[in-house]
PDB file of C-alpha atoms and ligand atoms in Angstrom:
ATOM      1  CA  MET A   1      18.522  -4.889   1.179  1.00 46.00           C
ATOM      2  CA  ALA A   2      18.768  -4.989   5.399  1.00 46.00           C
ATOM      3  CA  LEU A   3      15.056  -4.963   7.325  1.00 49.00           C
ATOM      4  CA  ILE A   4      15.257  -2.164   9.811  1.00 48.00           C
ATOM      5  CA  ALA A   5      14.708  -4.545  13.104  1.00 51.00           C
ATOM      6  CA  ARG A   6      12.277  -1.872  14.993  1.00 85.00           C
ATOM      7  CA  VAL A   7       9.882  -1.115  12.420  1.00 94.00           C
ATOM      8  CA  THR A   8       6.626  -2.561  13.470  1.00 95.00           C
ATOM      9  CA  VAL A   9       2.937  -2.104  11.538  1.00 97.00           C
ATOM     10  CA  GLY A  10       0.099  -1.832  13.322  1.00 97.00           C
ATOM     11  CA  PRO A  11      -3.187   0.285  12.547  1.00 97.00           C
ATOM     12  CA  MET A  12      -3.385   3.262  12.397  1.00 98.00           C
ATOM     13  CA  ALA A  13      -5.323   5.773  14.508  1.00 97.00           C
ATOM     14  CA  LEU A  14      -6.970   8.922  15.024  1.00 97.00           C
ATOM     15  CA  ALA A  15      -3.119  10.413  16.742  1.00 97.00           C
ATOM     16  CA  ASP A  16      -1.277   9.351  13.568  1.00 98.00           C
ATOM     17  CA  VAL A  17      -2.677  11.048  10.948  1.00 98.00           C
ATOM     18  CA  THR A  18      -1.368  14.571  11.234  1.00 97.00           C
ATOM     19  CA  ALA A  19       2.451  11.957  10.499  1.00 98.00           C
ATOM     20  CA  VAL A  20       0.101  10.391   7.797  1.00 98.00           C
ATOM     21  CA  HIS A  21      -0.309  13.622   5.989  1.00 97.00           C
ATOM     22  CA  GLU A  22       2.804  15.271   5.616  1.00 98.00           C
ATOM     23  CA  ILE A  23       4.151  11.832   4.091  1.00 98.00           C
ATOM     24  CA  GLU A  24       1.243  11.659   2.081  1.00 97.00           C
ATOM     25  CA  GLN A  25       2.019  15.211   0.671  1.00 97.00           C
ATOM     26  CA  LEU A  26       5.152  14.280   0.458  1.00 97.00           C
ATOM     27  CA  SER A  27       4.665  11.392  -2.555  1.00 97.00           C
ATOM     28  CA  PHE A  28       2.037  12.631  -3.870  1.00 95.00           C
ATOM     29  CA  SER A  29       1.354  14.883  -6.344  1.00 93.00           C
ATOM     30  CA  VAL A  30      -2.883  15.331  -5.295  1.00 93.00           C
ATOM     31  CA  PRO A  31      -2.515  14.159  -1.692  1.00 94.00           C
ATOM     32  CA  TRP A  32      -5.501  13.161  -0.364  1.00 94.00           C
ATOM     33  CA  PRO A  33      -6.569  15.744   2.679  1.00 94.00           C
ATOM     34  CA  ALA A  34      -5.632  14.671   6.806  1.00 95.00           C
ATOM     35  CA  HIS A  35      -9.948  14.719   7.331  1.00 95.00           C
ATOM     36  CA  ALA A  36     -10.352  12.331   3.623  1.00 96.00           C
ATOM     37  CA  PHE A  37      -7.732   9.543   6.542  1.00 96.00           C
ATOM     38  CA  GLU A  38      -9.884  11.020  10.104  1.00 97.00           C
ATOM     39  CA  GLN A  39     -12.811   9.871   7.754  1.00 96.00           C
ATOM     40  CA  GLU A  40     -11.777   6.699   6.727  1.00 96.00           C
ATOM     41  CA  LEU A  41     -10.411   5.864  10.303  1.00 97.00           C
ATOM     42  CA  ARG A  42     -14.171   7.444  11.564  1.00 96.00           C
ATOM     43  CA  GLY A  43     -16.875   5.419   8.879  1.00 94.00           C
ATOM     44  CA  ASN A  44     -15.997   3.950   7.115  1.00 95.00           C
ATOM     45  CA  ARG A  45     -16.173   0.124   8.049  1.00 94.00           C
ATOM     46  CA  LEU A  46     -15.095  -1.204   4.359  1.00 95.00           C
ATOM     47  CA  ALA A  47     -11.345   0.314   5.894  1.00 96.00           C
ATOM     48  CA  ARG A  48      -8.394  -1.135   6.441  1.00 96.00           C
ATOM     49  CA  TYR A  49      -5.763   0.707   7.756  1.00 98.00           C
ATOM     50  CA  LEU A  50      -1.822   0.626   8.779  1.00 98.00           C
ATOM     51  CA  VAL A  51       1.175   2.686   9.498  1.00 98.00           C
ATOM     52  CA  ALA A  52       5.185   2.087   9.642  1.00 98.00           C
ATOM     53  CA  ARG A  53       6.638   3.262  13.002  1.00 97.00           C
ATOM     54  CA  ALA A  54      10.252   3.121  13.906  1.00 96.00           C
ATOM     55  CA  GLY A  55      10.008   3.565  17.593  1.00 90.00           C
ATOM     56  CA  GLY A  56       7.013   6.496  17.820  1.00 89.00           C
ATOM     57  CA  THR A  57       7.413   8.065  14.600  1.00 96.00           C
ATOM     58  CA  VAL A  58       4.865   7.401  12.011  1.00 98.00           C
ATOM     59  CA  VAL A  59       7.635   6.939   9.119  1.00 98.00           C
ATOM     60  CA  GLY A  60       4.801   4.878   6.407  1.00 98.00           C
ATOM     61  CA  PHE A  61       1.603   3.812   6.128  1.00 98.00           C
ATOM     62  CA  ALA A  62      -0.595   1.247   3.576  1.00 98.00           C
ATOM     63  CA  GLY A  63      -5.046   1.449   3.335  1.00 97.00           C
ATOM     64  CA  THR A  64      -7.226  -0.842   1.414  1.00 98.00           C
ATOM     65  CA  TRP A  65     -11.246  -0.857   1.055  1.00 97.00           C
ATOM     66  CA  LEU A  66     -12.712  -4.996   1.168  1.00 94.00           C
ATOM     67  CA  MET A  67     -15.059  -4.654  -1.639  1.00 91.00           C
ATOM     68  CA  VAL A  68     -17.153  -7.825  -1.963  1.00 88.00           C
ATOM     69  CA  ASP A  69     -13.874  -9.607  -2.086  1.00 93.00           C
ATOM     70  CA  ASP A  70     -11.634  -7.449  -3.158  1.00 97.00           C
ATOM     71  CA  SER A  71      -8.815  -5.874  -1.096  1.00 98.00           C
ATOM     72  CA  HIS A  72      -7.937  -3.086  -2.728  1.00 98.00           C
ATOM     73  CA  ILE A  73      -5.847  -0.661  -1.756  1.00 98.00           C
ATOM     74  CA  THR A  74      -6.161   2.813  -1.634  1.00 96.00           C
ATOM     75  CA  THR A  75      -2.844   4.325  -0.914  1.00 95.00           C
ATOM     76  CA  PHE A  76       0.437   3.471   0.208  1.00 96.00           C
ATOM     77  CA  GLY A  77       3.339   5.593   1.346  1.00 98.00           C
ATOM     78  CA  VAL A  78       6.589   5.727   2.974  1.00 98.00           C
ATOM     79  CA  HIS A  79       8.164   8.752   4.066  1.00 98.00           C
ATOM     80  CA  PRO A  80      11.186  10.679   1.658  1.00 98.00           C
ATOM     81  CA  GLU A  81      14.158   9.381   3.820  1.00 97.00           C
ATOM     82  CA  TRP A  82      12.534   6.210   5.331  1.00 97.00           C
ATOM     83  CA  ARG A  83      12.569   4.400   1.458  1.00 97.00           C
ATOM     84  CA  ARG A  84      14.986   1.354  -0.031  1.00 97.00           C
ATOM     85  CA  GLN A  85      14.780   0.155   3.363  1.00 95.00           C
ATOM     86  CA  GLY A  86      12.074  -2.822   3.113  1.00 95.00           C
ATOM     87  CA  ILE A  87       9.547  -0.820   5.099  1.00 97.00           C
ATOM     88  CA  GLY A  88       6.788  -0.822   1.835  1.00 97.00           C
ATOM     89  CA  ARG A  89       7.449  -4.874   1.580  1.00 96.00           C
ATOM     90  CA  GLN A  90       6.673  -4.765   5.056  1.00 96.00           C
ATOM     91  CA  LEU A  91       3.508  -2.532   4.708  1.00 98.00           C
ATOM     92  CA  LEU A  92       1.986  -5.248   1.947  1.00 97.00           C
ATOM     93  CA  LEU A  93       2.734  -8.164   4.009  1.00 97.00           C
ATOM     94  CA  GLY A  94       0.316  -6.456   6.917  1.00 97.00           C
ATOM     95  CA  ILE A  95      -2.315  -5.737   4.112  1.00 97.00           C
ATOM     96  CA  ALA A  96      -1.260  -9.017   2.612  1.00 97.00           C
ATOM     97  CA  GLU A  97      -2.295 -10.521   5.643  1.00 96.00           C
ATOM     98  CA  LEU A  98      -4.906  -8.543   6.094  1.00 96.00           C
ATOM     99  CA  SER A  99      -6.591  -9.102   3.422  1.00 96.00           C
ATOM    100  CA  ILE A 100      -6.631 -12.577   3.533  1.00 95.00           C
ATOM    101  CA  ALA A 101      -7.760 -12.819   7.586  1.00 94.00           C
ATOM    102  CA  ILE A 102     -11.135 -10.268   6.085  1.00 92.00           C
ATOM    103  CA  GLY A 103     -11.681 -12.705   3.460  1.00 93.00           C
ATOM    104  CA  ALA A 104     -10.508 -10.617   0.391  1.00 96.00           C
ATOM    105  CA  ARG A 105     -10.314 -13.401  -2.656  1.00 97.00           C
ATOM    106  CA  ARG A 106      -7.306 -10.972  -4.322  1.00 97.00           C
ATOM    107  CA  MET A 107      -6.178  -7.391  -3.762  1.00 98.00           C
ATOM    108  CA  THR A 108      -5.894  -4.923  -6.115  1.00 98.00           C
ATOM    109  CA  LEU A 109      -4.507  -1.326  -6.408  1.00 98.00           C
ATOM    110  CA  GLU A 110      -4.219   1.243  -9.724  1.00 98.00           C
ATOM    111  CA  VAL A 111      -0.452   2.614  -9.813  1.00 98.00           C
ATOM    112  CA  ARG A 112       0.675   5.107 -12.388  1.00 98.00           C
ATOM    113  CA  GLU A 113       1.990   3.969 -15.625  1.00 98.00           C
ATOM    114  CA  THR A 114       5.212   5.545 -14.789  1.00 98.00           C
ATOM    115  CA  ASN A 115       6.001   4.430 -11.613  1.00 98.00           C
ATOM    116  CA  GLU A 116       8.715   1.913 -11.510  1.00 97.00           C
ATOM    117  CA  ALA A 117       9.313   1.912  -7.909  1.00 97.00           C
ATOM    118  CA  ALA A 118       6.051   0.661  -6.460  1.00 98.00           C
ATOM    119  CA  GLN A 119       5.525  -1.666 -10.058  1.00 98.00           C
ATOM    120  CA  ARG A 120       8.481  -3.602  -9.034  1.00 97.00           C
ATOM    121  CA  LEU A 121       7.578  -4.465  -5.119  1.00 97.00           C
ATOM    122  CA  TYR A 122       3.859  -4.307  -6.550  1.00 97.00           C
ATOM    123  CA  GLN A 123       5.490  -7.814  -8.735  1.00 97.00           C
ATOM    124  CA  SER A 124       7.323  -8.971  -5.908  1.00 94.00           C
ATOM    125  CA  PHE A 125       4.672  -9.763  -3.972  1.00 94.00           C
ATOM    126  CA  GLY A 126       2.874 -11.875  -7.510  1.00 95.00           C
ATOM    127  CA  PHE A 127       0.299  -8.593  -8.380  1.00 97.00           C
ATOM    128  CA  GLU A 128       0.021  -8.948 -12.464  1.00 97.00           C
ATOM    129  CA  ILE A 129      -0.961  -5.903 -14.463  1.00 98.00           C
ATOM    130  CA  VAL A 130      -4.571  -6.635 -16.000  1.00 98.00           C
ATOM    131  CA  GLY A 131      -5.698  -3.540 -17.668  1.00 98.00           C
ATOM    132  CA  ARG A 132      -5.483   1.022 -17.622  1.00 98.00           C
ATOM    133  CA  ARG A 133      -7.061   3.049 -16.653  1.00 98.00           C
ATOM    134  CA  PRO A 134      -5.970   6.024 -19.686  1.00 98.00           C
ATOM    135  CA  ARG A 135      -6.175   9.461 -18.117  1.00 97.00           C
ATOM    136  CA  TYR A 136      -6.712   8.617 -14.540  1.00 97.00           C
ATOM    137  CA  TYR A 137      -4.400  11.067 -12.476  1.00 96.00           C
ATOM    138  CA  THR A 138      -6.725  14.665 -12.512  1.00 93.00           C
ATOM    139  CA  ASP A 139      -2.821  16.794 -12.634  1.00 93.00           C
ATOM    140  CA  ASP A 140      -1.198  15.467 -15.504  1.00 95.00           C
ATOM    141  CA  GLY A 141      -3.298  13.158 -16.854  1.00 96.00           C
ATOM    142  CA  GLU A 142      -1.181   9.585 -16.565  1.00 98.00           C
ATOM    143  CA  ASP A 143      -2.797   6.022 -17.640  1.00 98.00           C
ATOM    144  CA  ALA A 144      -2.848   4.317 -13.814  1.00 98.00           C
ATOM    145  CA  LEU A 145      -2.211   0.680 -14.538  1.00 98.00           C
ATOM    146  CA  VAL A 146      -4.243  -1.806 -12.949  1.00 98.00           C
ATOM    147  CA  MET A 147      -2.388  -4.622 -10.944  1.00 98.00           C
ATOM    148  CA  THR A 148      -4.500  -7.537  -9.011  1.00 98.00           C
ATOM    149  CA  THR A 149      -2.560 -10.351  -7.074  1.00 97.00           C
ATOM    150  CA  PRO A 150      -3.600 -14.604  -8.272  1.00 96.00           C
ATOM    151  CA  GLU A 151      -6.425 -15.582  -5.324  1.00 96.00           C
ATOM    152  CA  LEU A 152      -5.271 -15.085  -2.108  1.00 96.00           C
ATOM    153  CA  THR A 153      -5.770 -18.349  -1.214  1.00 94.00           C
ATOM    154  CA  ASP A 154      -3.857 -20.177  -4.227  1.00 95.00           C
ATOM    155  CA  PRO A 155      -1.134 -21.884  -2.430  1.00 95.00           C
ATOM    156  CA  VAL A 156       1.753 -20.276  -5.089  1.00 94.00           C
ATOM    157  CA  MET A 157       0.167 -16.123  -2.071  1.00 95.00           C
ATOM    158  CA  GLY A 158      -0.196 -18.406   0.599  1.00 94.00           C
ATOM    159  CA  ASP A 159       4.074 -19.986   0.292  1.00 95.00           C
ATOM    160  CA  ARG A 160       5.139 -16.137  -1.131  1.00 95.00           C
ATOM    161  CA  ILE A 161       3.295 -14.358   1.796  1.00 95.00           C
ATOM    162  CA  ALA A 162       4.990 -16.885   4.551  1.00 95.00           C
ATOM    163  CA  ALA A 163       8.131 -15.876   2.671  1.00 94.00           C
ATOM    164  CA  GLU A 164       7.774 -12.523   3.613  1.00 93.00           C
ATOM    165  CA  ARG A 165       6.762 -12.987   6.912  1.00 94.00           C
ATOM    166  CA  ALA A 166       9.601 -15.856   7.640  1.00 94.00           C
ATOM    167  CA  ARG A 167      12.066 -12.968   6.157  1.00 92.00           C
ATOM    168  CA  LEU A 168      11.238 -10.454   7.860  1.00 89.00           C
ATOM    169  CA  GLU A 169      11.190 -12.453  11.210  1.00 87.00           C
ATOM    170  CA  ALA A 170      14.410 -13.980  10.519  1.00 84.00           C
TER     171      ALA A 170
HETATM  172  C1  COA B   1       6.426   3.110  -3.643  1.00 59.03           C
HETATM  173  C2  COA B   1       7.195   3.125  -1.917  1.00 59.03           C
HETATM  174  C3  COA B   1       5.958   2.812  -1.105  1.00 59.03           C
HETATM  175  C4  COA B   1       7.872   1.971  -1.532  1.00 59.03           C
HETATM  176  O1  COA B   1       9.041   1.542  -0.235  1.00 59.03           O
HETATM  177  P1  COA B   1       9.947   1.293  -0.188  1.00 59.03           P
HETATM  178  O2  COA B   1       9.433   1.505   1.341  1.00 59.03           O
HETATM  179  O3  COA B   1      10.679   1.989  -0.521  1.00 59.03           O
HETATM  180  O4  COA B   1      10.420   0.190  -0.628  1.00 59.03           O
HETATM  181  P2  COA B   1      10.471  -1.378   0.095  1.00 59.03           P
HETATM  182  O5  COA B   1      12.189  -0.829   0.299  1.00 59.03           O
HETATM  183  O6  COA B   1      10.354  -2.021   1.193  1.00 59.03           O
HETATM  184  O7  COA B   1      11.319  -1.834  -1.253  1.00 59.03           O
HETATM  185  C5  COA B   1      10.583  -2.955  -1.446  1.00 59.03           C
HETATM  186  C6  COA B   1      11.312  -2.912  -2.896  1.00 59.03           C
HETATM  187  O8  COA B   1      10.192  -2.071  -4.380  1.00 59.03           O
HETATM  188  C7  COA B   1      11.939  -2.287  -5.202  1.00 59.03           C
HETATM  189  N1  COA B   1      11.320  -0.402  -4.777  1.00 59.03           N
HETATM  190  C8  COA B   1      11.776   0.686  -4.278  1.00 59.03           C
HETATM  191  N2  COA B   1      11.890   1.315  -4.560  1.00 59.03           N
HETATM  192  C9  COA B   1      12.402   1.069  -5.467  1.00 59.03           C
HETATM  193  C10 COA B   1      12.672   2.511  -6.643  1.00 59.03           C
HETATM  194  N3  COA B   1      12.956   3.761  -6.108  1.00 59.03           N
HETATM  195  N4  COA B   1      13.864   1.659  -7.493  1.00 59.03           N
HETATM  196  C11 COA B   1      13.528   0.153  -8.002  1.00 59.03           C
HETATM  197  N5  COA B   1      12.819  -0.158  -7.458  1.00 59.03           N
HETATM  198  C12 COA B   1      12.525   0.192  -6.295  1.00 59.03           C
HETATM  199  C13 COA B   1      12.519  -3.341  -5.283  1.00 59.03           C
HETATM  200  O9  COA B   1      12.189  -4.185  -6.266  1.00 59.03           O
HETATM  201  C14 COA B   1      12.010  -2.966  -3.413  1.00 59.03           C
HETATM  202  O10 COA B   1      13.766  -4.544  -3.738  1.00 59.03           O
HETATM  203  P3  COA B   1      14.425  -4.063  -2.912  1.00 59.03           P
HETATM  204  O11 COA B   1      15.173  -3.023  -1.745  1.00 59.03           O
HETATM  205  O12 COA B   1      14.980  -6.183  -2.729  1.00 59.03           O
HETATM  206  O13 COA B   1      15.555  -4.092  -4.480  1.00 59.03           O
HETATM  207  C15 COA B   1       7.699   3.809  -2.177  1.00 59.03           C
HETATM  208  O14 COA B   1       8.873   4.118  -2.995  1.00 59.03           O
HETATM  209  C16 COA B   1       6.792   5.579  -1.331  1.00 59.03           C
HETATM  210  O15 COA B   1       6.205   5.539  -0.500  1.00 59.03           O
HETATM  211  N6  COA B   1       6.353   5.645  -2.885  1.00 59.03           N
HETATM  212  C17 COA B   1       6.002   6.897  -2.481  1.00 59.03           C
HETATM  213  C18 COA B   1       4.175   7.065  -3.052  1.00 59.03           C
HETATM  214  C19 COA B   1       3.733   5.903  -3.660  1.00 59.03           C
HETATM  215  O16 COA B   1       4.341   5.469  -5.146  1.00 59.03           O
HETATM  216  N7  COA B   1       3.309   5.248  -3.159  1.00 59.03           N
HETATM  217  C20 COA B   1       2.940   3.908  -4.734  1.00 59.03           C
HETATM  218  C21 COA B   1       0.708   4.075  -5.256  1.00 59.03           C
HETATM  219  S1  COA B   1       0.259   2.828  -6.622  1.00 59.03           S
END
């Protein structure tokens, strides 16, 4: 996999919401409305959102909520024209480092059981399937798999995150 060096990951700003919402619409059958992102950025002190930029263009985004000591990934997408270039991996690394910085012990998320692309990405970061939420998705009744990481302080996770960072900066 060739990583694009010019892609950078940083905090999402209100000015990014239009571009983020476009990617959200291209990525999910039941997209969040744009105002949901605005509300998250303005009013949810537990939320953190990142964007990936290629030059000045937003090409992906990810968000998490710090719930007690669990960093719960809420949304995550890469523009279809930019997929399979390591941007999802770069965003997940950003969320992992942020989660450690804000004191989370684990990362968790729900993923469609048929979403193999996302599951593979998560598994490569150490996420494991720990549960199932039957008929979680309201549009088609698909089940969600619940995935979680080992403790972020576990040396295995530390080594994995450090290796991802080193690979990115190589
Ligand atoms: C899931 C998603 C964010 C991945 O983004 P991406 O930038 O394409 O991912 P990366 O290029 O960083 O891929 C990292 C790894 O994920 C896995 N992967 C990603 N896309 C894949 C695909 N289409 N098929 C199989 N594996 C895939 C691979 O293991 C890949 O590593 P490799 O390229 O070295 O084989 C992207 O496909 C997307 O936006 N999907 C729609 C929205 C979505 O499903 N979000 C997750 C909701 S839980």
